[in-house]
PDB file of C-alpha atoms in Angstrom:
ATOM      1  CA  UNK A   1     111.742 128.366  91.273  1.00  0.00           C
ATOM      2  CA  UNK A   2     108.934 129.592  89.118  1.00  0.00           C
ATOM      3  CA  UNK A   3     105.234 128.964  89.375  1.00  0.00           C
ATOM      4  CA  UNK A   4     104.939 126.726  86.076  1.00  0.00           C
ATOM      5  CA  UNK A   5     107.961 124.484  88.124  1.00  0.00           C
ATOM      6  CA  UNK A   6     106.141 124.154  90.582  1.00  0.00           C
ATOM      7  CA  UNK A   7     102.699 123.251  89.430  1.00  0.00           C
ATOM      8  CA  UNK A   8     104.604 120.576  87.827  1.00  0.00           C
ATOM      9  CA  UNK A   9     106.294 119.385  90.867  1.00  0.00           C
ATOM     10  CA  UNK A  10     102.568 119.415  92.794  1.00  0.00           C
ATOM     11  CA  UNK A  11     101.262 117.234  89.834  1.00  0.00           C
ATOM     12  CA  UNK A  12     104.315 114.794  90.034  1.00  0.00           C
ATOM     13  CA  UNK A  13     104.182 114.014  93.466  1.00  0.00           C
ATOM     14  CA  UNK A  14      99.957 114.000  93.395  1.00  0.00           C
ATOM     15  CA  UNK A  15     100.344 110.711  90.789  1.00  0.00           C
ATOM     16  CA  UNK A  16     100.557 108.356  93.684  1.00  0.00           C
ATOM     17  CA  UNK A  17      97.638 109.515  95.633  1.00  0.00           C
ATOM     18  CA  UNK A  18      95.674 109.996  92.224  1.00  0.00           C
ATOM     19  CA  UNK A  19      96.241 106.096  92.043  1.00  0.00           C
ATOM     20  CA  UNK A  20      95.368 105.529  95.118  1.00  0.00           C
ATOM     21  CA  UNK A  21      92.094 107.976  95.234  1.00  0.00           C
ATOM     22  CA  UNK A  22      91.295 105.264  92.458  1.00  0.00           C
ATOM     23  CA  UNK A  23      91.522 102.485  94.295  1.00  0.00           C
ATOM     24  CA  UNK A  24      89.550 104.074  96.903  1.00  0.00           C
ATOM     25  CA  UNK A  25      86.954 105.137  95.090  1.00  0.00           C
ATOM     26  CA  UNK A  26      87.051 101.621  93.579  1.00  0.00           C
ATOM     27  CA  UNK A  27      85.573 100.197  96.016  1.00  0.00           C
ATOM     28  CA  UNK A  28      82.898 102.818  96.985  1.00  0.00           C
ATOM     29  CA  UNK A  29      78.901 101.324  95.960  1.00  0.00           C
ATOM     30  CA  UNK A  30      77.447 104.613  95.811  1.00  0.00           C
ATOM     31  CA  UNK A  31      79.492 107.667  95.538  1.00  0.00           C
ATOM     32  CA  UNK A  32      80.014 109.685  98.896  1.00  0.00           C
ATOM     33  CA  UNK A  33      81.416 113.354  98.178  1.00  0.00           C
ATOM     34  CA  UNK A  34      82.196 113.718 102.109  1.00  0.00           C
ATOM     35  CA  UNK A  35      84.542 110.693 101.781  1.00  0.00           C
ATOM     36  CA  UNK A  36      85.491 112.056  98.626  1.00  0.00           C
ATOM     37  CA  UNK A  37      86.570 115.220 100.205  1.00  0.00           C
ATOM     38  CA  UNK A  38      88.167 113.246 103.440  1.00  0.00           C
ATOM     39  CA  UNK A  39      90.065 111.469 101.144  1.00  0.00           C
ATOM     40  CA  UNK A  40      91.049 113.836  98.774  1.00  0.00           C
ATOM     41  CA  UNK A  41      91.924 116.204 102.404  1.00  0.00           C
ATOM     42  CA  UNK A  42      94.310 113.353 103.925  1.00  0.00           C
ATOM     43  CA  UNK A  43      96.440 113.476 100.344  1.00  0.00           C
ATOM     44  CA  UNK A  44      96.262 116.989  99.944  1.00  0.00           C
ATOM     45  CA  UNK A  45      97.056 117.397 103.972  1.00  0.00           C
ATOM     46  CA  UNK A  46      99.818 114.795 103.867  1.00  0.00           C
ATOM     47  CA  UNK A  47     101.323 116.070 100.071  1.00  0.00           C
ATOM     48  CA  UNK A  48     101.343 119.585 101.856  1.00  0.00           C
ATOM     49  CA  UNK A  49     102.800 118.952 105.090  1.00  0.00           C
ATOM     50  CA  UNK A  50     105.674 116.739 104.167  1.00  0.00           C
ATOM     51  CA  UNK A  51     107.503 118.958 102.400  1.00  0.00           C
ATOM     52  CA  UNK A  52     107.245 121.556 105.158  1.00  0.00           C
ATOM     53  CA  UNK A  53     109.025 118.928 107.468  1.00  0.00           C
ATOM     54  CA  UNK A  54     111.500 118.302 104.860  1.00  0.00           C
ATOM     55  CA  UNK A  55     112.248 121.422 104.421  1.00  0.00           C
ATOM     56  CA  UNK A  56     112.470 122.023 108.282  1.00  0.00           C
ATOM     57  CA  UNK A  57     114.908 119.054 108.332  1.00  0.00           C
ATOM     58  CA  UNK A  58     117.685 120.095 106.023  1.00  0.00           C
ATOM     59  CA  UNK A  59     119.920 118.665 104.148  1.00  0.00           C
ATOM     60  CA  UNK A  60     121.563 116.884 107.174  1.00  0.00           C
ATOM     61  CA  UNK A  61     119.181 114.224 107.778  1.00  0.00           C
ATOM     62  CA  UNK A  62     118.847 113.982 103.797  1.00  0.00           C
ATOM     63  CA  UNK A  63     120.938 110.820 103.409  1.00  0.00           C
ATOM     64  CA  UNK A  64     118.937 108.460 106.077  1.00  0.00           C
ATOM     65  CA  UNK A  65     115.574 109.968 104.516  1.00  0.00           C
ATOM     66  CA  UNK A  66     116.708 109.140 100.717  1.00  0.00           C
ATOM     67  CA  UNK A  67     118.266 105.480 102.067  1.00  0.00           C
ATOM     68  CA  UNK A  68     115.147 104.504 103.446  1.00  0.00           C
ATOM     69  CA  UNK A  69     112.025 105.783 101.989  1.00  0.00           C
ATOM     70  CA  UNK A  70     111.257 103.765  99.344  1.00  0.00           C
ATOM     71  CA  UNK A  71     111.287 100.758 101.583  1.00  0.00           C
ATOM     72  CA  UNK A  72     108.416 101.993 103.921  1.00  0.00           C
ATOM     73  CA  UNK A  73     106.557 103.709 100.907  1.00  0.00           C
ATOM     74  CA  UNK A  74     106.717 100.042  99.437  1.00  0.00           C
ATOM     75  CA  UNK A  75     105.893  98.136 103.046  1.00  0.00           C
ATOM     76  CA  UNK A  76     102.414  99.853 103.341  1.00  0.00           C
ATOM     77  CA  UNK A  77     101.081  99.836  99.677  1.00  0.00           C
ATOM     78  CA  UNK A  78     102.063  96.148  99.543  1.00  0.00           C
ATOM     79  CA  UNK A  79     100.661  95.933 103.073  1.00  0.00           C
ATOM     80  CA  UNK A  80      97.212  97.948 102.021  1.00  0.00           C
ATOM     81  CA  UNK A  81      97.302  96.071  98.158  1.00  0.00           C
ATOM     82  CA  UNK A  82      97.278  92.501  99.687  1.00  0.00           C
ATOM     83  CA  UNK A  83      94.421  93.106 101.754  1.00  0.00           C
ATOM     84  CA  UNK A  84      92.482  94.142  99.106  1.00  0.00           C
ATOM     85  CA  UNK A  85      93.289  91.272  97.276  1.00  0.00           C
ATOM     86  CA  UNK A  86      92.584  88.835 100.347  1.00  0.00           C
ATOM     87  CA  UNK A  87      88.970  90.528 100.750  1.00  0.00           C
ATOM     88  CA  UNK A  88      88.481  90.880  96.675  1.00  0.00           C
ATOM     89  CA  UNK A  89      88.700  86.780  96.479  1.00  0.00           C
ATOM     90  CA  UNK A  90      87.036  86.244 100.089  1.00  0.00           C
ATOM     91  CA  UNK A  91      83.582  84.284 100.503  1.00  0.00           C
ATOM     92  CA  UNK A  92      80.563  86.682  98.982  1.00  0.00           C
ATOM     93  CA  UNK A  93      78.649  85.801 102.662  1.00  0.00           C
ATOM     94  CA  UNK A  94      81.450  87.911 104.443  1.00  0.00           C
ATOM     95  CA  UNK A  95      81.266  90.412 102.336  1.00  0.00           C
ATOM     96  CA  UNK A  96      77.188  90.395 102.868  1.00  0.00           C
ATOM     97  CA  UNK A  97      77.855  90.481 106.270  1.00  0.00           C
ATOM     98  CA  UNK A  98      80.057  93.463 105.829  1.00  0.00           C
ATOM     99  CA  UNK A  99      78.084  95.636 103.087  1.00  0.00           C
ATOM    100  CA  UNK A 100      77.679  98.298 105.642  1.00  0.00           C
ATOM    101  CA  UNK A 101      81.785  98.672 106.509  1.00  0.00           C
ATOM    102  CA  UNK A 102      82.226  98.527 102.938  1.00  0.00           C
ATOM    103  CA  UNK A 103      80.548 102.498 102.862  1.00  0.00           C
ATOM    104  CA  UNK A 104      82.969 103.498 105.904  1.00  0.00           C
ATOM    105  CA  UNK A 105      86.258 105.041 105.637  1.00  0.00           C
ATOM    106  CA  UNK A 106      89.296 103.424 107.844  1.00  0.00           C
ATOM    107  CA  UNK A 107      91.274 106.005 108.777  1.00  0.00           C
ATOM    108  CA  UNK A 108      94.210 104.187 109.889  1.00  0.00           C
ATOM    109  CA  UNK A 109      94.412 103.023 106.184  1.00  0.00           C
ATOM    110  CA  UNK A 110      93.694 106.101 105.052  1.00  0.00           C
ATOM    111  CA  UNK A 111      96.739 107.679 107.339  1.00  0.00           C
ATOM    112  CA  UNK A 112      98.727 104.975 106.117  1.00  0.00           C
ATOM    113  CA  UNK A 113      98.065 105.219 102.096  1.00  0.00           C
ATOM    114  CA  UNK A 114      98.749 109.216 102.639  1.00  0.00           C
ATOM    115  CA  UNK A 115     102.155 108.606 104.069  1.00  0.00           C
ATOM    116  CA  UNK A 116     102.745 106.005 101.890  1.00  0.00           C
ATOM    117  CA  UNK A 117     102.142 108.680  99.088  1.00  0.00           C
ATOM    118  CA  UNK A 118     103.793 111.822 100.382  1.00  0.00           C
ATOM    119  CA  UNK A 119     107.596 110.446 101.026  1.00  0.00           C
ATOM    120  CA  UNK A 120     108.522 111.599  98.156  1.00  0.00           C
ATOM    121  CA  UNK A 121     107.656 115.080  99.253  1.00  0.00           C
ATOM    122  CA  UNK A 122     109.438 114.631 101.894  1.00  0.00           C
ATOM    123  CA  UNK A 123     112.408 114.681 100.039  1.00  0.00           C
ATOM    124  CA  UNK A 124     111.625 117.342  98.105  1.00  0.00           C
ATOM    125  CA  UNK A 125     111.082 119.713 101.203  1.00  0.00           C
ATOM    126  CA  UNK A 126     114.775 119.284 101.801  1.00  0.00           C
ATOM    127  CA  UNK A 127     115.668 120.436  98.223  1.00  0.00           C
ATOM    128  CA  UNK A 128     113.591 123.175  98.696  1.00  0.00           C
ATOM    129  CA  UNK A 129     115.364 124.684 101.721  1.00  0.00           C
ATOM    130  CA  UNK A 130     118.413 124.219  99.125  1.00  0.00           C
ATOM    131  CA  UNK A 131     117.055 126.153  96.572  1.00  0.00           C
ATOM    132  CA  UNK A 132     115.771 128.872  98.915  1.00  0.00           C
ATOM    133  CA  UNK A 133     111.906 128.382  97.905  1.00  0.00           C
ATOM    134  CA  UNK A 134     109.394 130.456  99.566  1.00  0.00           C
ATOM    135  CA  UNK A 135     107.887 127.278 101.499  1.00  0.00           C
ATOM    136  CA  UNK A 136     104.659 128.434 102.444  1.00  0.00           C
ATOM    137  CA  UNK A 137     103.221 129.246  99.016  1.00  0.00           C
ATOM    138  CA  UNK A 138     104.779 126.391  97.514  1.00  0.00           C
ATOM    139  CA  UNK A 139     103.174 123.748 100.215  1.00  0.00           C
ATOM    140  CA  UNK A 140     100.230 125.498  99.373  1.00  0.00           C
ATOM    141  CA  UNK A 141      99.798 125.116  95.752  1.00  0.00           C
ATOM    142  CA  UNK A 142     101.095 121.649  96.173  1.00  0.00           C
ATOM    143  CA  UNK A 143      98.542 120.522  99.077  1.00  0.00           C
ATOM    144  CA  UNK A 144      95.290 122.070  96.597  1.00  0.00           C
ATOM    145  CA  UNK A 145      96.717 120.532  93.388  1.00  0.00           C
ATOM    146  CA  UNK A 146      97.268 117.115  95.048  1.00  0.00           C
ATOM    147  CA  UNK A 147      93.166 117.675  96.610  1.00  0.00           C
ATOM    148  CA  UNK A 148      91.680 118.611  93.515  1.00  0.00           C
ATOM    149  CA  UNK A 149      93.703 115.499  91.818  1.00  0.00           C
ATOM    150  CA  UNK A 150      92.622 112.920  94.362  1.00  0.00           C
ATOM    151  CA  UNK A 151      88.824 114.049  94.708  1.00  0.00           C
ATOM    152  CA  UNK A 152      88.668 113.215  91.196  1.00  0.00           C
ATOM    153  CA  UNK A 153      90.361 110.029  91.112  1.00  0.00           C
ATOM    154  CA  UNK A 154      87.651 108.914  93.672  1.00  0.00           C
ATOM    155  CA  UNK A 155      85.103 109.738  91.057  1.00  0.00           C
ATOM    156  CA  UNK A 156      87.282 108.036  88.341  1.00  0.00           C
ATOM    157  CA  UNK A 157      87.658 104.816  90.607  1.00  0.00           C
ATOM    158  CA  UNK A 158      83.817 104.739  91.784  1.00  0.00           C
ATOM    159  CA  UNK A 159      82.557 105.332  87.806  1.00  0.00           C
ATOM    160  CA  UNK A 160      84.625 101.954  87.548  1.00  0.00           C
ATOM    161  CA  UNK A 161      83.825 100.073  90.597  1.00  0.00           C
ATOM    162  CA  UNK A 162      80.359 100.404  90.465  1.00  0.00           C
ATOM    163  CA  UNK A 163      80.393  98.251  87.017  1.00  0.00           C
ATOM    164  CA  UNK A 164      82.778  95.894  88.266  1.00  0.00           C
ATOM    165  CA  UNK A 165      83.400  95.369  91.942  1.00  0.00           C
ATOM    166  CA  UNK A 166      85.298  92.565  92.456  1.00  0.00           C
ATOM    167  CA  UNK A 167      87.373  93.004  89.975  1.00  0.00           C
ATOM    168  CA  UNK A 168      87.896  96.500  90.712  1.00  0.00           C
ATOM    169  CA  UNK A 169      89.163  95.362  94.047  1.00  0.00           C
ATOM    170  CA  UNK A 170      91.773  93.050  92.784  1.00  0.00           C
ATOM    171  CA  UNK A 171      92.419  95.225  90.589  1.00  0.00           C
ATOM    172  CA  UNK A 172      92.937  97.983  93.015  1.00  0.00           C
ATOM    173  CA  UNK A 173      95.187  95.662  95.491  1.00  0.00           C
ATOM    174  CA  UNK A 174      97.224  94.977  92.921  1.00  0.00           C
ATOM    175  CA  UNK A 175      98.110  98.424  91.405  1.00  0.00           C
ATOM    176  CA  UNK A 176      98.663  99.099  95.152  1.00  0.00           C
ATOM    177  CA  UNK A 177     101.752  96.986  95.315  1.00  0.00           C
ATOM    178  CA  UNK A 178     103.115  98.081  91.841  1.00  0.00           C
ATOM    179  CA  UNK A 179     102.639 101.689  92.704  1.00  0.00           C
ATOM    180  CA  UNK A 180     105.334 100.340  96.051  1.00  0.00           C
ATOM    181  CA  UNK A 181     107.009  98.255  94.119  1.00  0.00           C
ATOM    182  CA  UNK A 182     108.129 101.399  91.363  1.00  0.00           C
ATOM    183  CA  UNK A 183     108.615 103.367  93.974  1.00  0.00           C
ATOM    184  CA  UNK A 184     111.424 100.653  95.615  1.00  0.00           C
ATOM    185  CA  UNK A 185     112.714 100.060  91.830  1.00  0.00           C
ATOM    186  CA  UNK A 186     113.142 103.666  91.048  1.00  0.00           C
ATOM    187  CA  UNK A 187     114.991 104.402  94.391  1.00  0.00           C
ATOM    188  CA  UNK A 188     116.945 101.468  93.863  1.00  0.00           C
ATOM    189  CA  UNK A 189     117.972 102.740  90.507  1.00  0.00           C
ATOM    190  CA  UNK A 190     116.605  99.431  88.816  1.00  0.00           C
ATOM    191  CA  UNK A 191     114.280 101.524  87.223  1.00  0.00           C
ATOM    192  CA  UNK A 192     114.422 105.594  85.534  1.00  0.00           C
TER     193      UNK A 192
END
């Protein structure tokens, strides 16, 4: 597998967690480059590490990884979208009440929406120990490209949020659970 392959690979499976560095960065009031970074790390971290299990697990396990996947890639983002929709039309007092959470990163979410993200990669660890790919360099590239990716979607989401906050937050729930809900289409074969 060439380089050009797999820069395109690393940008494929770094569309989820760009749409989800959105979201988070969605709801950010003033932009925070550390929780940029942390965010943009977990992605990164998680799009980089999958694949190394997948390719450590072979092509045996493939068939219960493919058969279930998309159903707990779905499960959290619906999970993680309908909270954000439940605290986008909550009462403005609790979210007074709350202003100072809204600046703080939850990293069980955070684990969560990372996972969520990287399944896919998963998968495509195991046809890499198929196609005999040098793992190491390839989890590399693919771990940077999905960081760089995310960190900007934060800044893509936050230039956005800032203007329209509420909004953004539905709004951000919402693509949550379509972003699970192609994944469970496409794996279902309902969608291409």
């Amino acid at each position: 597998m060439g380089l050009l392959e797999l820069i395109l690979i690393a940008i494929g499976l770094a569309m989820d967690a760009f749409a989800v560095s959105i979201c988070k960065g969605l709801n950010m009031r003033k932009m925070n480059y550390r929780q940029a970074g942390i965010i943009a790390l977990f992605f990164g971290g998680f799009q980089a590490i999958m694949p190394l299990i997948g390719w450590f697990l072979g092509k045996q396990f493939e068939n219960y990884i493919t058969s279930i996947d998309h159903w707990i890639a779905f499960l959290l983002l619906a999970f993680i979208g309908v909270n954000m929709i439940r605290e986008a039309l909550g009462d403005d007092e609790e979210d007074d009440e709350t202003d100072g959470d809204k600046d703080r990163l939850d990293i069980r979410e955070l684990f969560m929406l990372a996972v969520a993200t990287s399944i896919d990669a998963l998968a495509v660890g195991i046809t890499f120990a198929f196609l005999k790919v040098n793992i190491l360099p390839a989890v590399t590239i693919i771990g940077i490209i999905t960081f760089v990716i995310s960190f900007a979607g934060v800044g893509i989401g936050h230039q956005f949020g800032r203007k329209y906050e509420k909004k953004a937050e539905l709004a951000g729930g919402i693509i949550l659970i379509c972003i699970g809900l192609k994944i469970l289409l496409e794996h279902l074969g309902i969608l291409f």
